[in-house]
Amino acid sequence: MTKERNQALEIIVAEFHKKIKEAFEVFDHESNNTVDVREIGTIIRSLGCCPTEGELHDLIAEVEEEEPTGYIRFEKFLPVMTEILLERRYRPIPEDVLLRAFEVLDSAKRGFLTKDELIKYMTEEGEPFSQEEMEEMLSAAIDPESNSIHYKDYITMMVIDEN
Amino acid sequence: MGCSSSSTKTRKSETSLKAALIIQNWYRGYKARLKARQHYALTIFQSIEYADEQGQMQLSTFFSFMFENYAHVHKEELELRKQSLESEQDMRDRHDYVDLIDVPDSYNGPRLQFPLTCTDIDLLLEAFKEQQILHAHYVLEVLFETKKVLKQMPNFTHVQTSPSKELTICGDLHGKLDDLFMIFYKNGLPSENNPYVFNGDFVDRGKNSIEILMILCVSFLVYPNDLHLNRGNHEDFMMNLRYGFTKEILHKYKLHGKRILQILEELYAWLPIGTIVDNEILVIHGGISETTDLNLLHHVERNKMKSVLIPPTETNRDYDTDSKHNKVGVTFNAHGRIKTNGSPIEHLPKHEWEQIIDILWSDPRGKNGCFPNTGRGGGCYFGPDVTSKILNKYQLKMLIRSHECKPEGYEICHDGKVVTIFSASNYYEEGSNRGAYIKLCSGTAPRFFQYQVTKATCFQPLRQRVYTMESSAIKILKERVISRKSDLTRAFQLQDHRKSGKLSLSQWAFCMENILGLNLPWRSLSSNLVNIDKNGNVEYMSSFQNIHIEKPVQEAHSTLVETLYRYRSDLEIIFNAIDTDHSGLISVEEFRAMWKLFSAHYNVLIDDSQVNKLANLMDLNKDGSIDFNEFLKAFYVVHRYEDLMKPGVTNLG
């Protein structure tokens, strides 16, 4: 029994390794098995995980060199990322949880948030957005006529995008 | 009262904090995945681009093979060509070229006045903005004069900068006129106080290669000491055959296009190899190798380097010393026609030819050492150690090169010693990358300026841009897939022991990578390319759905169709080479003979009888000749449900 389980695990781990390698290589511009540390967040998230900024910060500390060089080596990244995938850490946010989050912010239950309200929440609460992130989100989310975000439609659109 | 309301307030702010966190977390994940998809799309574009270049390089071995086998067959024809060529030689004199061509009164385009002045530059820019076409008379005159002046330039131009005279360096433009306009708009027109270096690859791919070349040549003629042109790997008439410039010229200049192509072939070879700035910065198009010898390169006869596809063969070296025997050599002229010249081939010695190839084709990589550039098929990959060695050897501080598209328009590597500068924004697709240029001034660090031209008046949001790129990339990739359908199907079935029609993701990825020879993130791309069932297994035949190659004739066997589709770029070049009287037609005999050679060399197993059948079917007039342009046009790929690939445009209002 254990032998079969081990074999199955080996296969899963081998697949994870290939998947991680693929995602890593796309950002390895110089083909020397390193990526810029600023791309690590993108790589981890492209593999389907959703760490918060705080969690990401800790992860980077784990994979960085003793003396940070600004680059992360694949040899250090691979085992850490494999663990994350095996343990199914940092699972993505389900659609309904996301919807409820918007509903919480929309205390008047209007079905939308005004542009100003969204900006206020995203740039002042939680792990605040940078100006660039805010502008990006607004450009796709805001309905220019009403200057508001109808979050239910927005979420539906985003979900279709991803699939 | 106070207590409960404050605790409600705290609870409320806690929940809104949590809610905000959730939304931010989710959004960052979404944005990262978009960025990753953008990178995947870029990777696809780049791999295919380089694989194509590699295919191009392999043509050179085929041509050598073809000369040895084909030339014997048509010796008499070659003799004839020799005679007509000698008169062609005379034709090259300026009088016969330019003065034979009249500019009619009805011509509304720009009229240049020689000697050229900055007024002519303005004239051209205004005219090209209005999408006018410069008359062939002026094109030829400009090219003639440019070649005359270039002949006097050394292989490397030495330039000095100063605070009042900064130097601007631009990279690949590839026929994207809007980018040149953007650069001139942001940085000013070239002049004595505003010198420029254009680091190669002005032409091919974009729609306005000839216009860019005209602007650059005219500016060069007006400011020969302040406008510097370096040769790129696309300043090569063989490359132009495949990558669009030849087509552009023949289309815009139906009457005089061939003469323009002839003089271009010579002009390219006279373009300088590079520029050296302030004795410390080397500016060349591609890169270096560990054997790069700048002293040698300063002295080579650069005009003998015709094309990357005409390497010096062993026999050529005999010719150099064997002029007494007056052997007839076989070589190419404009758009690849086989011709003879009455004299021994003018060729560079092999090691000199290789030195220039390295300069025009190499790419920097992070790994130490110097390796053959297997991606492109020419030049090498050079590591940081090679850069240090060569820069130190010649007391240089930096290498500025182009040749590779970078998302930000520029990239710095090898510890700050190598800079890549690329000036064609949206090179692969709308939104794929920025363009950039560098401003140099001795004593200060180089400054980078970025831009991106866009058709829309305002920028599309990131997701739109990513979609456009992604759809384009996937489309191109699928065309690759369909061109190898037979081989892929065989590979899939070999792995499918249970004949279930399904493979694991791993097996599918393995087959794709091996057959297509493209190093891509197949697992991440799989959802775009195949159907995956709920167990995560791939229905491999769905790799070919929604896309097929149109057959030019009903009876053509599918493997033959696939092969012809896969090699159509190569075939176009080969057909042009065979079409000695450039009529657009080749005889059925020639088609058969060429096909035999092709299949022998490329190891393509197509039945003779199938080819004969196809040849006869293509001879629609039954007059024994095939219009090869029509023949090649007949192979186009149909994407069904194309609209389904476009992103859902939603209106939130």
mmCIF file of N, CA and C in Angstrom, chain A residues 84-134:
data_model
loop_
_atom_site.group_PDB
_atom_site.id
_atom_site.type_symbol
_atom_site.label_atom_id
_atom_site.label_comp_id
_atom_site.label_asym_id
_atom_site.label_seq_id
_atom_site.Cartn_x
_atom_site.Cartn_y
_atom_site.Cartn_z
ATOM 1 N N ILE A 84 4.493 24.120 -1.312
ATOM 2 C CA ILE A 84 3.274 24.934 -1.369
ATOM 3 C C ILE A 84 2.200 24.229 -2.189
ATOM 4 N N LEU A 85 2.603 23.663 -3.324
ATOM 5 C CA LEU A 85 1.614 23.002 -4.185
ATOM 6 C C LEU A 85 1.108 21.714 -3.532
ATOM 7 N N LEU A 86 2.021 20.978 -2.900
ATOM 8 C CA LEU A 86 1.610 19.721 -2.263
ATOM 9 C C LEU A 86 0.653 19.975 -1.113
ATOM 10 N N GLU A 87 0.961 21.020 -0.339
ATOM 11 C CA GLU A 87 0.114 21.316 0.816
ATOM 12 C C GLU A 87 -1.108 22.126 0.430
ATOM 13 N N ARG A 88 -1.219 22.464 -0.846
ATOM 14 C CA ARG A 88 -2.350 23.259 -1.332
ATOM 15 C C ARG A 88 -2.521 24.548 -0.514
ATOM 16 N N ARG A 89 -1.392 25.188 -0.277
ATOM 17 C CA ARG A 89 -1.422 26.456 0.467
ATOM 18 C C ARG A 89 -1.840 27.601 -0.445
ATOM 19 N N TYR A 90 -2.316 28.649 0.164
ATOM 20 C CA TYR A 90 -2.680 29.882 -0.549
ATOM 21 C C TYR A 90 -3.676 29.619 -1.665
ATOM 22 N N ARG A 91 -4.752 28.912 -1.321
ATOM 23 C CA ARG A 91 -5.754 28.594 -2.325
ATOM 24 C C ARG A 91 -6.394 29.866 -2.845
ATOM 25 N N PRO A 92 -6.818 29.874 -4.094
ATOM 26 C CA PRO A 92 -7.462 31.084 -4.632
ATOM 27 C C PRO A 92 -8.807 31.339 -3.974
ATOM 28 N N ILE A 93 -9.234 32.577 -4.072
ATOM 29 C CA ILE A 93 -10.495 33.003 -3.457
ATOM 30 C C ILE A 93 -11.663 32.497 -4.296
ATOM 31 N N PRO A 94 -12.601 31.777 -3.673
ATOM 32 C CA PRO A 94 -13.776 31.345 -4.430
ATOM 33 C C PRO A 94 -14.652 32.547 -4.785
ATOM 34 N N GLU A 95 -15.385 32.387 -5.855
ATOM 35 C CA GLU A 95 -16.221 33.462 -6.389
ATOM 36 C C GLU A 95 -17.186 34.017 -5.352
ATOM 37 N N ASP A 96 -17.819 33.116 -4.586
ATOM 38 C CA ASP A 96 -18.844 33.597 -3.651
ATOM 39 C C ASP A 96 -18.230 34.387 -2.487
ATOM 40 N N VAL A 97 -17.030 33.999 -2.076
ATOM 41 C CA VAL A 97 -16.352 34.735 -1.008
ATOM 42 C C VAL A 97 -16.024 36.148 -1.494
ATOM 43 N N LEU A 98 -15.574 36.206 -2.752
ATOM 44 C CA LEU A 98 -15.246 37.503 -3.338
ATOM 45 C C LEU A 98 -16.486 38.395 -3.394
ATOM 46 N N LEU A 99 -17.592 37.782 -3.799
ATOM 47 C CA LEU A 99 -18.845 38.549 -3.894
ATOM 48 C C LEU A 99 -19.247 39.085 -2.531
ATOM 49 N N ARG A 100 -19.119 38.228 -1.513
ATOM 50 C CA ARG A 100 -19.494 38.665 -0.179
ATOM 51 C C ARG A 100 -18.608 39.794 0.306
ATOM 52 N N ALA A 101 -17.333 39.745 -0.061
ATOM 53 C CA ALA A 101 -16.407 40.810 0.343
ATOM 54 C C ALA A 101 -16.887 42.153 -0.194
ATOM 55 N N PHE A 102 -17.286 42.145 -1.479
ATOM 56 C CA PHE A 102 -17.819 43.392 -2.054
ATOM 57 C C PHE A 102 -19.085 43.829 -1.335
ATOM 58 N N GLU A 103 -19.930 42.842 -1.020
ATOM 59 C CA GLU A 103 -21.201 43.171 -0.363
ATOM 60 C C GLU A 103 -20.964 43.786 1.011
ATOM 61 N N VAL A 104 -19.923 43.313 1.694
ATOM 62 C CA VAL A 104 -19.594 43.885 2.994
ATOM 63 C C VAL A 104 -19.264 45.365 2.861
ATOM 64 N N LEU A 105 -18.481 45.684 1.839
ATOM 65 C CA LEU A 105 -18.091 47.082 1.644
ATOM 66 C C LEU A 105 -19.276 47.934 1.196
ATOM 67 N N ASP A 106 -20.212 47.284 0.511
ATOM 68 C CA ASP A 106 -21.396 47.996 0.028
ATOM 69 C C ASP A 106 -22.474 47.933 1.105
ATOM 70 N N SER A 107 -22.256 48.694 2.191
ATOM 71 C CA SER A 107 -23.138 48.573 3.351
ATOM 72 C C SER A 107 -24.590 48.921 3.031
ATOM 73 N N ALA A 108 -24.784 49.824 2.067
ATOM 74 C CA ALA A 108 -26.156 50.221 1.729
ATOM 75 C C ALA A 108 -26.832 49.215 0.802
ATOM 76 N N LYS A 109 -26.122 48.166 0.452
ATOM 77 C CA LYS A 109 -26.671 47.100 -0.414
ATOM 78 C C LYS A 109 -27.275 47.654 -1.705
ATOM 79 N N ARG A 110 -26.496 48.510 -2.388
ATOM 80 C CA ARG A 110 -27.017 49.099 -3.630
ATOM 81 C C ARG A 110 -26.722 48.209 -4.845
ATOM 82 N N GLY A 111 -25.771 47.309 -4.674
ATOM 83 C CA GLY A 111 -25.355 46.487 -5.820
ATOM 84 C C GLY A 111 -24.147 47.078 -6.517
ATOM 85 N N PHE A 112 -23.685 48.232 -6.043
ATOM 86 C CA PHE A 112 -22.482 48.796 -6.658
ATOM 87 C C PHE A 112 -21.691 49.576 -5.612
ATOM 88 N N LEU A 113 -20.436 49.887 -5.964
ATOM 89 C CA LEU A 113 -19.605 50.794 -5.168
ATOM 90 C C LEU A 113 -19.249 51.973 -6.063
ATOM 91 N N THR A 114 -19.230 53.175 -5.501
ATOM 92 C CA THR A 114 -18.800 54.318 -6.314
ATOM 93 C C THR A 114 -17.292 54.248 -6.478
ATOM 94 N N LYS A 115 -16.812 54.968 -7.483
ATOM 95 C CA LYS A 115 -15.379 54.975 -7.768
ATOM 96 C C LYS A 115 -14.606 55.432 -6.542
ATOM 97 N N ASP A 116 -15.088 56.512 -5.912
ATOM 98 C CA ASP A 116 -14.386 57.046 -4.748
ATOM 99 C C ASP A 116 -14.348 56.043 -3.604
ATOM 100 N N GLU A 117 -15.479 55.356 -3.401
ATOM 101 C CA GLU A 117 -15.514 54.376 -2.309
ATOM 102 C C GLU A 117 -14.489 53.278 -2.562
ATOM 103 N N LEU A 118 -14.464 52.784 -3.812
ATOM 104 C CA LEU A 118 -13.532 51.703 -4.151
ATOM 105 C C LEU A 118 -12.099 52.162 -3.914
ATOM 106 N N ILE A 119 -11.795 53.374 -4.399
ATOM 107 C CA ILE A 119 -10.440 53.907 -4.220
ATOM 108 C C ILE A 119 -10.097 53.977 -2.742
ATOM 109 N N LYS A 120 -11.056 54.483 -1.963
ATOM 110 C CA LYS A 120 -10.795 54.642 -0.536
ATOM 111 C C LYS A 120 -10.466 53.293 0.102
ATOM 112 N N TYR A 121 -11.303 52.295 -0.151
ATOM 113 C CA TYR A 121 -11.080 50.995 0.480
ATOM 114 C C TYR A 121 -9.777 50.364 0.014
ATOM 115 N N MET A 122 -9.539 50.435 -1.321
ATOM 116 C CA MET A 122 -8.375 49.725 -1.865
ATOM 117 C C MET A 122 -7.055 50.389 -1.532
ATOM 118 N N THR A 123 -7.092 51.691 -1.334
ATOM 119 C CA THR A 123 -5.815 52.367 -1.062
ATOM 120 C C THR A 123 -5.599 52.692 0.406
ATOM 121 N N GLU A 124 -6.636 52.511 1.232
ATOM 122 C CA GLU A 124 -6.456 52.848 2.640
ATOM 123 C C GLU A 124 -6.546 51.642 3.554
ATOM 124 N N GLU A 125 -7.229 50.601 3.150
ATOM 125 C CA GLU A 125 -7.427 49.442 4.017
ATOM 126 C C GLU A 125 -6.586 48.264 3.562
ATOM 127 N N GLY A 126 -6.496 47.265 4.465
ATOM 128 C CA GLY A 126 -5.858 45.994 4.115
ATOM 129 C C GLY A 126 -4.402 46.171 3.718
ATOM 130 N N GLU A 127 -4.026 45.605 2.572
ATOM 131 C CA GLU A 127 -2.674 45.799 2.029
ATOM 132 C C GLU A 127 -2.830 46.741 0.843
ATOM 133 N N PRO A 128 -2.720 48.053 1.094
ATOM 134 C CA PRO A 128 -3.142 49.062 0.101
ATOM 135 C C PRO A 128 -2.550 48.874 -1.288
ATOM 136 N N PHE A 129 -3.363 49.216 -2.280
ATOM 137 C CA PHE A 129 -2.920 49.214 -3.668
ATOM 138 C C PHE A 129 -1.959 50.353 -3.914
ATOM 139 N N SER A 130 -1.028 50.140 -4.854
ATOM 140 C CA SER A 130 -0.220 51.247 -5.344
ATOM 141 C C SER A 130 -1.098 52.021 -6.330
ATOM 142 N N GLN A 131 -0.632 53.184 -6.724
ATOM 143 C CA GLN A 131 -1.417 53.988 -7.664
ATOM 144 C C GLN A 131 -1.618 53.232 -8.976
ATOM 145 N N GLU A 132 -0.560 52.551 -9.397
ATOM 146 C CA GLU A 132 -0.631 51.807 -10.668
ATOM 147 C C GLU A 132 -1.679 50.705 -10.583
ATOM 148 N N GLU A 133 -1.658 49.975 -9.452
ATOM 149 C CA GLU A 133 -2.632 48.889 -9.286
ATOM 150 C C GLU A 133 -4.043 49.443 -9.274
ATOM 151 N N MET A 134 -4.227 50.585 -8.593
ATOM 152 C CA MET A 134 -5.557 51.173 -8.504
ATOM 153 C C MET A 134 -6.048 51.573 -9.888
#
